[in-house]
Amino acid sequence: MAIKTGGRIPDSMVNMLNDGIEPISTQSFFAGRKVLLFAVPGAFTPTCSNLHLPGYVKHLDDFEQRGITVACMAVNDAFVMRAWADSQHVPRSLAMLADGNGAFTCALGMEMDGSGFGMGRRARRFALYAEDGVVRILHPEAPGEFRVSSAEAMLQALDSMKS
């Protein structure tokens, strides 16, 4: 069952990229902070590399000024995520999370089957905003779309939430 607004982020393990690869529980990553997590179907794929990740890099300061940690996640291994982050010049303050086996993605109920495209099981494209591990905004994309999970759409949703 997919996570819903008001739901608690499930506890799972992911690999976070810092100076090395650091296994971290999602419970500890989300605890006590505001987090904007966006997920992409795959590192180095066209929409993810040309629009999704670059939009968050461009607007990273806008999120940080609101006290929000931004994290990008994909069902890719940590080495692929590191290479992608390096190729995209991702600042270290934008957390890159590798969900190599898709366990966290499945726990969120946000998996998709990309087998028809040779990609296997992946995260569907989505963005969520959570405070202390509780989802306040959830924007899953329809298959093949990129609209509601963009950095701009999430900034607008955050501004609307304040109203």
Coordinates of C-alpha atoms in Angstrom, one line a residue:
M1 CA 0.0 0.0 0.0
A2 CA 1.4 3.4 -1.0
I3 CA 2.4 6.0 1.6
K4 CA -0.2 8.7 2.1
T5 CA -0.2 12.3 3.4
G6 CA -0.2 12.0 7.2
G7 CA 1.6 8.7 7.1
R8 CA 4.9 8.0 8.8
I9 CA 8.0 7.3 6.7
P10 CA 8.7 3.5 6.9
D11 CA 12.0 2.4 8.4
S12 CA 14.4 0.9 5.9
M13 CA 18.1 1.1 5.0
V14 CA 19.5 3.1 2.2
N15 CA 23.1 4.1 1.3
M16 CA 23.9 7.8 1.6
L17 CA 26.8 9.3 -0.3
N18 CA 29.2 11.4 1.7
D19 CA 32.9 11.1 1.5
G20 CA 32.2 7.4 1.2
I21 CA 29.1 5.2 1.2
E22 CA 27.2 5.4 4.5
P23 CA 24.4 3.0 5.3
I24 CA 21.7 4.9 7.1
S25 CA 18.2 4.1 8.3
T26 CA 15.4 6.2 6.8
Q27 CA 14.0 6.6 10.3
S28 CA 17.2 8.3 11.5
F29 CA 17.5 10.3 8.3
F30 CA 14.0 11.8 8.6
A31 CA 14.0 12.2 12.4
G32 CA 13.8 15.7 13.7
R33 CA 14.1 17.5 10.4
K34 CA 12.2 18.7 7.4
V35 CA 13.0 16.6 4.3
L36 CA 12.1 17.0 0.7
L37 CA 12.7 13.6 -0.9
F38 CA 12.3 13.2 -4.6
A39 CA 12.7 9.9 -6.4
V40 CA 13.7 9.2 -10.0
P41 CA 13.3 6.0 -12.0
G42 CA 17.1 5.9 -12.8
A43 CA 20.3 7.8 -12.6
F44 CA 21.6 8.9 -16.0
T45 CA 18.1 8.6 -17.7
P46 CA 17.0 11.5 -19.8
T47 CA 14.3 13.3 -17.8
C48 CA 16.1 12.5 -14.5
S49 CA 19.4 14.0 -15.8
N50 CA 18.1 16.8 -17.9
L51 CA 15.2 18.1 -15.8
H52 CA 14.5 16.5 -12.4
L53 CA 17.8 16.5 -10.6
P54 CA 19.0 19.8 -12.2
G55 CA 15.9 21.6 -11.0
Y56 CA 16.6 20.6 -7.4
V57 CA 20.2 21.6 -7.8
K58 CA 19.1 25.0 -9.2
H59 CA 16.6 25.6 -6.3
L60 CA 18.6 24.0 -3.5
D61 CA 19.1 27.4 -1.8
D62 CA 15.3 28.0 -1.8
F63 CA 14.8 24.8 0.1
E64 CA 17.7 25.3 2.5
Q65 CA 16.4 28.8 3.3
R66 CA 13.2 27.1 4.5
G67 CA 15.3 24.8 6.7
I68 CA 14.6 21.8 4.4
T69 CA 17.1 19.0 3.6
V70 CA 16.7 17.9 0.0
A71 CA 17.4 14.2 -0.9
C72 CA 17.4 12.5 -4.3
M73 CA 16.7 8.7 -4.3
A74 CA 16.9 6.1 -7.0
V75 CA 16.9 2.3 -7.2
N76 CA 20.5 2.3 -8.3
D77 CA 23.6 1.2 -6.5
A78 CA 25.7 3.7 -4.6
F79 CA 28.5 3.7 -7.1
V80 CA 26.1 4.7 -9.9
M81 CA 24.6 7.4 -7.7
R82 CA 28.1 8.8 -6.9
A83 CA 29.0 8.9 -10.6
W84 CA 25.7 10.6 -11.4
A85 CA 26.1 13.1 -8.7
D86 CA 29.6 13.9 -9.8
S87 CA 28.6 14.2 -13.5
Q88 CA 25.7 16.6 -12.5
H89 CA 27.9 18.7 -10.1
V90 CA 25.5 18.0 -7.2
P91 CA 26.4 20.0 -4.1
R92 CA 27.2 17.8 -1.1
S93 CA 24.3 19.4 0.8
L94 CA 21.8 17.6 -1.5
A95 CA 21.7 14.1 -0.1
M96 CA 22.0 11.3 -2.7
L97 CA 20.3 8.1 -1.5
A98 CA 20.9 4.8 -3.2
D99 CA 18.1 2.3 -2.6
G100 CA 20.0 -0.5 -4.4
N101 CA 17.5 -3.3 -3.8
G102 CA 14.4 -1.1 -3.8
A103 CA 13.5 -2.0 -0.2
F104 CA 12.7 1.6 0.8
T105 CA 10.9 2.2 -2.4
C106 CA 8.7 -0.9 -1.9
A107 CA 8.1 0.0 1.8
L108 CA 6.8 3.4 0.5
G109 CA 4.6 1.6 -2.1
M110 CA 6.1 3.7 -4.8
E111 CA 7.7 1.0 -7.0
M112 CA 7.1 0.5 -10.7
D113 CA 8.0 -2.2 -13.1
G114 CA 10.3 -0.9 -15.8
S115 CA 11.0 -4.3 -17.2
G116 CA 9.4 -3.4 -20.6
F117 CA 12.2 -0.8 -20.9
G118 CA 15.0 -3.1 -19.6
M119 CA 15.1 -1.4 -16.2
G120 CA 13.6 -3.9 -13.9
R121 CA 11.8 -2.7 -10.7
R122 CA 12.4 0.9 -10.0
A123 CA 11.0 3.9 -8.0
R124 CA 8.2 5.7 -9.7
R125 CA 8.8 9.4 -10.1
F126 CA 7.6 11.3 -7.0
A127 CA 8.4 13.9 -4.5
L128 CA 7.3 14.1 -0.8
Y129 CA 7.9 16.6 2.0
A130 CA 8.0 15.2 5.5
E131 CA 8.4 16.8 8.9
D132 CA 10.0 14.6 11.6
G133 CA 9.2 11.5 9.5
V134 CA 5.5 12.4 8.8
V135 CA 4.5 13.0 5.2
R136 CA 2.9 16.5 4.8
I137 CA 3.0 16.7 1.0
L138 CA 3.0 13.8 -1.5
H139 CA 3.2 14.3 -5.3
P140 CA 3.4 11.0 -7.3
E141 CA 3.7 11.4 -11.0
A142 CA 1.4 9.7 -13.5
P143 CA 3.4 7.2 -15.7
G144 CA 5.5 9.0 -18.2
E145 CA 4.9 12.5 -16.7
F146 CA 7.1 15.0 -15.1
R147 CA 5.0 17.8 -13.5
V148 CA 4.1 17.6 -9.9
S149 CA 7.4 16.3 -8.5
S150 CA 9.6 19.1 -9.9
A151 CA 11.4 21.5 -7.6
E152 CA 9.2 24.3 -8.8
A153 CA 6.0 22.4 -8.1
M154 CA 7.2 21.4 -4.6
L155 CA 8.2 25.0 -3.8
Q156 CA 4.7 26.1 -4.8
A157 CA 3.1 23.3 -2.7
L158 CA 5.2 24.4 0.3
D159 CA 4.2 28.0 -0.1
S160 CA 0.5 26.9 -0.4
M161 CA 0.8 24.8 2.8
K162 CA 1.7 27.9 4.7
S163 CA -1.5 29.7 3.6

